[in-house]
PDB file of C-alpha atoms in Angstrom:
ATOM      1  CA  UNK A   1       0.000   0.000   0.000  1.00 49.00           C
ATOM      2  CA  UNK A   2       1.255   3.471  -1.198  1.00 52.00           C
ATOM      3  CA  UNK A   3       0.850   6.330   1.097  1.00 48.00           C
ATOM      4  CA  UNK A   4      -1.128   9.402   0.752  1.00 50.00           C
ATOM      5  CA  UNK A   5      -1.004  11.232   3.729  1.00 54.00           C
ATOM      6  CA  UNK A   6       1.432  10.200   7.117  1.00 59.00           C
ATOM      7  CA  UNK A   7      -1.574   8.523   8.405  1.00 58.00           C
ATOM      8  CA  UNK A   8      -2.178   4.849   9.065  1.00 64.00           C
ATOM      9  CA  UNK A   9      -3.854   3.359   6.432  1.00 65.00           C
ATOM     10  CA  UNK A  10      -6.391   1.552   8.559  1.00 68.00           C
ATOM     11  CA  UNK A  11      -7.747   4.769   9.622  1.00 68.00           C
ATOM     12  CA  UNK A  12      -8.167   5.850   5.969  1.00 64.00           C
ATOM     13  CA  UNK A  13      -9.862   2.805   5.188  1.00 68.00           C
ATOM     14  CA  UNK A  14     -12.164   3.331   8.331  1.00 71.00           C
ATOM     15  CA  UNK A  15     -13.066   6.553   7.383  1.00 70.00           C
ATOM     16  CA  UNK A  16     -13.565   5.210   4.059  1.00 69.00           C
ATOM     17  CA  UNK A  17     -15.935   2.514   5.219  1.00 71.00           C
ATOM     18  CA  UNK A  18     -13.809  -0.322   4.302  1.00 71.00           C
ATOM     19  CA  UNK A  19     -13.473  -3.224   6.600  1.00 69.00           C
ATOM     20  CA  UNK A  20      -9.456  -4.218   6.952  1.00 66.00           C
ATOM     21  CA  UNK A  21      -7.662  -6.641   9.154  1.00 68.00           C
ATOM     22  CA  UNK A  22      -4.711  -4.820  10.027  1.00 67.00           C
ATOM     23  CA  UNK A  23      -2.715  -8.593   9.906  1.00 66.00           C
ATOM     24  CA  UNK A  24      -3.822  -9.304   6.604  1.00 64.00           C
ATOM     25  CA  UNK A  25      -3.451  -6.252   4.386  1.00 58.00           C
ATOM     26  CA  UNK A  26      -3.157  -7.886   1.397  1.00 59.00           C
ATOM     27  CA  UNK A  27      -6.942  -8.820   1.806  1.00 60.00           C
ATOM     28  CA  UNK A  28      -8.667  -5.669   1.333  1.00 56.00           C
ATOM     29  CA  UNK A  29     -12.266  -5.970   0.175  1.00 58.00           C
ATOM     30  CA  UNK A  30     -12.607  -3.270  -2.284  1.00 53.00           C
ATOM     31  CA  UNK A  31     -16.072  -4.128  -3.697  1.00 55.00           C
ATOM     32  CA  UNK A  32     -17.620  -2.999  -0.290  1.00 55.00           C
ATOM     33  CA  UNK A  33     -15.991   0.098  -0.109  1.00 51.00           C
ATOM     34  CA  UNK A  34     -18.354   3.317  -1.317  1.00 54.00           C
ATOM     35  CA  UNK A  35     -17.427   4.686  -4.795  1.00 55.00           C
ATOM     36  CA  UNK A  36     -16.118   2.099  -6.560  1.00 51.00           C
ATOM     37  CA  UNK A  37     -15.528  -1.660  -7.312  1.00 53.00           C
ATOM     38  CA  UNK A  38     -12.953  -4.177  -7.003  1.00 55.00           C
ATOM     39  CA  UNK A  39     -13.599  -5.221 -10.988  1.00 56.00           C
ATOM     40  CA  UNK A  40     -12.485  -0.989 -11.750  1.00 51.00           C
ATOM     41  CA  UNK A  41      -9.783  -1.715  -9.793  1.00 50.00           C
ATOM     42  CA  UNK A  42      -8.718  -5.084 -10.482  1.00 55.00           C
ATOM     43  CA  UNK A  43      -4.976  -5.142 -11.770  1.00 53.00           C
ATOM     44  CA  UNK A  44      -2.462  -8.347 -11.924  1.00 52.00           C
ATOM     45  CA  UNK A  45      -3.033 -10.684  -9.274  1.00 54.00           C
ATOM     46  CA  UNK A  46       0.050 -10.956  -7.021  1.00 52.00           C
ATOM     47  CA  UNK A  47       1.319 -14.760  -5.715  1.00 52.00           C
ATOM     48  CA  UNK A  48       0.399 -15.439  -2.328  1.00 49.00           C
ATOM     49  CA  UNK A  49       2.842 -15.679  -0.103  1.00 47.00           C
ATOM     50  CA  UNK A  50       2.848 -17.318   3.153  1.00 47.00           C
ATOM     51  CA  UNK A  51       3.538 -15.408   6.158  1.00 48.00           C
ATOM     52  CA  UNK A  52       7.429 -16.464   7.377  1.00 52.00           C
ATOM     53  CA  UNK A  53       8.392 -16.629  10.892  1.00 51.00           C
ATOM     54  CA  UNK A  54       9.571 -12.901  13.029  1.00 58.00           C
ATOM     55  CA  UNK A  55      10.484 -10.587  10.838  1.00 60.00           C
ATOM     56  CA  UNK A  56      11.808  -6.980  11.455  1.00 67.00           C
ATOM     57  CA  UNK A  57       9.131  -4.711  12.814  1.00 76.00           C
ATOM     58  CA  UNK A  58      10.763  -1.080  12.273  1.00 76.00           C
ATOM     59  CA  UNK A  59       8.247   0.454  14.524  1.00 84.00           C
ATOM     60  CA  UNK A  60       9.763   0.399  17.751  1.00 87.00           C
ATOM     61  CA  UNK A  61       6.635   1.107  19.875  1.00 88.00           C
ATOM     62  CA  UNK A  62       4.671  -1.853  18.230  1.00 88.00           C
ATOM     63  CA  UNK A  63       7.663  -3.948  18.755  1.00 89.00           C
ATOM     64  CA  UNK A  64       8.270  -2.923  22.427  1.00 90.00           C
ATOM     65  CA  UNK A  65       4.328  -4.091  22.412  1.00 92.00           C
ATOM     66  CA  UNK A  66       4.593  -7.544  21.008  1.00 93.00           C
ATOM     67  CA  UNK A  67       7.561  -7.874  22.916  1.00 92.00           C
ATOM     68  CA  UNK A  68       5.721  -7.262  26.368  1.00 92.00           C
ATOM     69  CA  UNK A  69       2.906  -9.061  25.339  1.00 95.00           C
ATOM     70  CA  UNK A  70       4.867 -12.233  25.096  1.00 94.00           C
ATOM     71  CA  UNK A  71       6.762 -11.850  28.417  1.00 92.00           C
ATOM     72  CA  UNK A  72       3.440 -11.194  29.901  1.00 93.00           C
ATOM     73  CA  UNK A  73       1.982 -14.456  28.392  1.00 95.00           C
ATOM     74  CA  UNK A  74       5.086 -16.203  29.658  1.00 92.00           C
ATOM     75  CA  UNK A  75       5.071 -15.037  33.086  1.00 90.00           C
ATOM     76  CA  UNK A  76       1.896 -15.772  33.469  1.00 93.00           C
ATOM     77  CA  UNK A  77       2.360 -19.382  32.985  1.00 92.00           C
ATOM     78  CA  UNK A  78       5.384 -20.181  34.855  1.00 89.00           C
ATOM     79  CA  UNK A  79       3.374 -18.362  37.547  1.00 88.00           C
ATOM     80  CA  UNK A  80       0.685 -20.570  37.095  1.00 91.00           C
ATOM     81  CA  UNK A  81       3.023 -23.682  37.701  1.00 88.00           C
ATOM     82  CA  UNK A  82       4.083 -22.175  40.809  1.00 87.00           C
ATOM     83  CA  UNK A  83       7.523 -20.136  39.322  1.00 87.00           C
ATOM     84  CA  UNK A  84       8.470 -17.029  41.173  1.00 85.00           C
ATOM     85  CA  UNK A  85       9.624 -15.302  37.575  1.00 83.00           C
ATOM     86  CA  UNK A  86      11.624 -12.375  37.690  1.00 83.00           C
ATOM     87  CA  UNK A  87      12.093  -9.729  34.427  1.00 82.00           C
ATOM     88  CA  UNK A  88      15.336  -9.523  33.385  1.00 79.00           C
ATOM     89  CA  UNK A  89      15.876  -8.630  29.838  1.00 72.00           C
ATOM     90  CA  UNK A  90      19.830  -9.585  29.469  1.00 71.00           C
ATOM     91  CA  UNK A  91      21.414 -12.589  28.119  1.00 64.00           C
ATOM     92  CA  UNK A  92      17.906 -13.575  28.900  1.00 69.00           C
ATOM     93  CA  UNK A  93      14.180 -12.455  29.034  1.00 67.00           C
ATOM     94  CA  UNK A  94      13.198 -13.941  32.302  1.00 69.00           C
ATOM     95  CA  UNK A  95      14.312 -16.127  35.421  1.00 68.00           C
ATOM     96  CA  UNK A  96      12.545 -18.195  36.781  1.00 65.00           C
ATOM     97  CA  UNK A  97      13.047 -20.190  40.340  1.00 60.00           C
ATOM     98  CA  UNK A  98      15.430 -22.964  40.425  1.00 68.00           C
ATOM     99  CA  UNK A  99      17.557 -21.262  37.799  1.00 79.00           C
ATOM    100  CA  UNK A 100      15.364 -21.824  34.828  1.00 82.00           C
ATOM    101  CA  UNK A 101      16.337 -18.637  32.025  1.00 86.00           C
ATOM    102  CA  UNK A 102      13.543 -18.220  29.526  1.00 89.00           C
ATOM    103  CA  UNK A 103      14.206 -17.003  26.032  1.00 91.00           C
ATOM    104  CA  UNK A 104      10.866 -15.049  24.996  1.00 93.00           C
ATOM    105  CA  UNK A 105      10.210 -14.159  21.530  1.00 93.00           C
ATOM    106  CA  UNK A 106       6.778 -12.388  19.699  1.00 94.00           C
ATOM    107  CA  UNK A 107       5.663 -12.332  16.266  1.00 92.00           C
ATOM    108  CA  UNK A 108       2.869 -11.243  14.575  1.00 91.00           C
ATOM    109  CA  UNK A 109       3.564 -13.801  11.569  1.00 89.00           C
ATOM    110  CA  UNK A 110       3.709 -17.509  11.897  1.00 88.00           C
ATOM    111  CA  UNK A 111       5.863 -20.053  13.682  1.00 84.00           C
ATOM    112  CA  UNK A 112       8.565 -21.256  11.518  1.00 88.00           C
ATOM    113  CA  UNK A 113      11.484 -19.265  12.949  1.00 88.00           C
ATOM    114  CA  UNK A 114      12.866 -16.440  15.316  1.00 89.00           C
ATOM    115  CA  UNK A 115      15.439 -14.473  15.351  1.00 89.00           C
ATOM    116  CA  UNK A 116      18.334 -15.074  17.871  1.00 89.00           C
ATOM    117  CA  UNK A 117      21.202 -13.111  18.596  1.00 88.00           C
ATOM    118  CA  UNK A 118      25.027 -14.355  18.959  1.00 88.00           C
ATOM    119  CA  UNK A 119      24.342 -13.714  22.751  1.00 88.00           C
ATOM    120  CA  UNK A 120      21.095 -15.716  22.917  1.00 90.00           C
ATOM    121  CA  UNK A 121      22.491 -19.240  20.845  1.00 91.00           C
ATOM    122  CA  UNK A 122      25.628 -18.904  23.221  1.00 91.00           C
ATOM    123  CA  UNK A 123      24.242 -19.137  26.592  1.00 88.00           C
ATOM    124  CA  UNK A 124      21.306 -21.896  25.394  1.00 91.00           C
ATOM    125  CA  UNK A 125      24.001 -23.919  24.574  1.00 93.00           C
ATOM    126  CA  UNK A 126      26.062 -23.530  27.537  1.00 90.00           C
ATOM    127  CA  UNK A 127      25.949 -26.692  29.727  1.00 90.00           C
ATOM    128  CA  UNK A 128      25.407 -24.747  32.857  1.00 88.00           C
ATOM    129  CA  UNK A 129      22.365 -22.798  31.871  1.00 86.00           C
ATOM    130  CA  UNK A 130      18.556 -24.676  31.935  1.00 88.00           C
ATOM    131  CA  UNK A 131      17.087 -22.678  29.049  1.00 90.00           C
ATOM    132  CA  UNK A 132      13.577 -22.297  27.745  1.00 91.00           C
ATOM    133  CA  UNK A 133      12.291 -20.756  24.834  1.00 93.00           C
ATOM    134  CA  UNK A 134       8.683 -19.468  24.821  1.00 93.00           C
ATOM    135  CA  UNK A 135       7.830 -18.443  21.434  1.00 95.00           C
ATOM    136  CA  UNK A 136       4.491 -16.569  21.251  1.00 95.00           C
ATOM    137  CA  UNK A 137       3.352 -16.426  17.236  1.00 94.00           C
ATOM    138  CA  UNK A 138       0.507 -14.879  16.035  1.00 94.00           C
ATOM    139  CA  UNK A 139      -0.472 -11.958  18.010  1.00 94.00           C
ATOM    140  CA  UNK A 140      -3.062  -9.396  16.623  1.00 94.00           C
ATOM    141  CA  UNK A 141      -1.958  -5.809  17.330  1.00 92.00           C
ATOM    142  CA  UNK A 142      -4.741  -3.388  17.437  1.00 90.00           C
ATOM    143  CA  UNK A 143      -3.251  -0.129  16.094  1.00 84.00           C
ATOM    144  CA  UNK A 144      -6.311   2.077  15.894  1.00 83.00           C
ATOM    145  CA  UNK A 145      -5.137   4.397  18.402  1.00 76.00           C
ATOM    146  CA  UNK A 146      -1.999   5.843  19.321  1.00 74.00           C
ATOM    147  CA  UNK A 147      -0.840   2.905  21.726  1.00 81.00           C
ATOM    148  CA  UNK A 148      -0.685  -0.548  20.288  1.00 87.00           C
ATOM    149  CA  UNK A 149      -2.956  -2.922  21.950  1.00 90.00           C
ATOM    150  CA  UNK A 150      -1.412  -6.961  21.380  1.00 92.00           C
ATOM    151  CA  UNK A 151      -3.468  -9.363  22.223  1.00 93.00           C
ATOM    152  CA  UNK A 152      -3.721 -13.278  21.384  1.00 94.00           C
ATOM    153  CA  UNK A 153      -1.213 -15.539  20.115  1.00 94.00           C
ATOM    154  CA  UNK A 154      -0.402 -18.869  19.655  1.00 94.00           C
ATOM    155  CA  UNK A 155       2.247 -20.374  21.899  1.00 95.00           C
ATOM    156  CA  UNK A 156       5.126 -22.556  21.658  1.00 94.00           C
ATOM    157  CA  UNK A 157       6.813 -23.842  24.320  1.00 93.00           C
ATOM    158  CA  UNK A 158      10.454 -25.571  24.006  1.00 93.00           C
ATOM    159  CA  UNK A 159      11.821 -26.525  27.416  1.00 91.00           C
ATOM    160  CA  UNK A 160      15.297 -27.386  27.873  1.00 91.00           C
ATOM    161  CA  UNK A 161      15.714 -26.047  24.851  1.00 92.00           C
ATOM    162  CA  UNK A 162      19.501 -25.874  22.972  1.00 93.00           C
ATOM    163  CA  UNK A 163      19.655 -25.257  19.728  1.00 93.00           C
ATOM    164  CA  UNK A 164      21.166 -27.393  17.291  1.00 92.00           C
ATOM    165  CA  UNK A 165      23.201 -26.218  14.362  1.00 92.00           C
ATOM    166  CA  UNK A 166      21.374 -27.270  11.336  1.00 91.00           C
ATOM    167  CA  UNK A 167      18.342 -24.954  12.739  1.00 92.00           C
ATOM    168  CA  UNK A 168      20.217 -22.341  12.178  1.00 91.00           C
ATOM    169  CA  UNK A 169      21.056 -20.065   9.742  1.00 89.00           C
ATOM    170  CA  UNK A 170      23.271 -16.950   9.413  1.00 85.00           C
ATOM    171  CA  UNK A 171      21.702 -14.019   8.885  1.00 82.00           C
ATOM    172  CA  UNK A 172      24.678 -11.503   9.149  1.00 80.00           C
ATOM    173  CA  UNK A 173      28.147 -11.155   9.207  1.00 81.00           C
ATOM    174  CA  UNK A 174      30.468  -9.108  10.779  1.00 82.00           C
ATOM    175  CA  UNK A 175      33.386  -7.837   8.218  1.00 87.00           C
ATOM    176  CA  UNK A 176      36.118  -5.924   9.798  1.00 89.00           C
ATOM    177  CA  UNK A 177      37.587  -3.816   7.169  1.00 86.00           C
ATOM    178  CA  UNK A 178      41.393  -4.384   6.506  1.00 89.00           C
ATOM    179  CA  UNK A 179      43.763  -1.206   7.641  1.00 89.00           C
ATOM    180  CA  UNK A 180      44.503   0.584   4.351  1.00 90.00           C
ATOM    181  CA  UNK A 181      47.381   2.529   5.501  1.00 87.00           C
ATOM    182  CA  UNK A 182      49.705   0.182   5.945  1.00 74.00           C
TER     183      UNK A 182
END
């Protein structure tokens, strides 16, 4: 979607009388919007393609939001099995009692992958670490006001959790530039 105005396009649509699911905006249904019809508008059908794991969200509010969301989620359920969970954020998300560290990660897209840092794969895979990861996929963010309102999700829970090398994949690399003034 092109932009007209700095303005979130759902709010355009809504003031357009167009109904639009923020998590699906490839779906929306022009032949019920006022004005005009989806055959006057029709042009070349695009491929669908499926929604990949956690991507980069550039927004860093929404992100903070997903991110929270997911801890919350989380928490809640090593609360629920009795966990006294404490919020850490660094070289893990969150502690819980008898030494447990969980990795949390939130997406908005599907569960197929996550993004880890160097930092993250490191300490899973040290021996003396008990790691979790709590992945939290799927979760609607209601941006229709100013603050972002997550809610939902589907969960995935991987206790004990180290990961192996062929699920990996490098994303990045570090190149340190060579010194040319020598």
């Amino acid at each position: 979607m092109g932009k007209l105005v700095q303005m979130p396009a759902q709010r355009l649509l809504e003031l357009a009388g167009i109904p639009f699911d923020p998590d699906d905006p490839e779906d929306v249904p022009l032949d019920k919007s006022p004005g005009f019809t989806a055959e006057q508008v029709q042009g070349k059908r695009k491929p669908q393609r499926r929604r990949r794991g956690a991507g980069y969200i550039s927004d860093p509010t929404k992100r903070k939001a997903i991110e929270e969301h997911a801890e919350r989620l989380a928490t809640d359920r090593y609360e629920a099995q009795g966990w006294q969970v404490e919020k850490l954020g660094k070289p893990y998300d969150l502690r819980g009692s008898e030494e447990r560290h969980v990795e949390v990660k939130g997406t908005t897209g599907a569960a197929t992958s996550v993004e880890l840092t160097i930092n993250e794969v490191l300490h899973a895979r040290d021996r003396d670490n008990s790691v979790d990861l709590y992945v939290v996929s799927d979760i609607k963010v209601d941006i229709s006001s100013d603050d972002y309102t997550p809610s939902g999700g589907t969960v995935s829970h991987y206790t004990d959790w180290e990961p192996a090398e062929e699920d990996l994949r490098p994303r990045k690399y570090e190149y340190r530039l060579p010194d040319l003034t020598t």
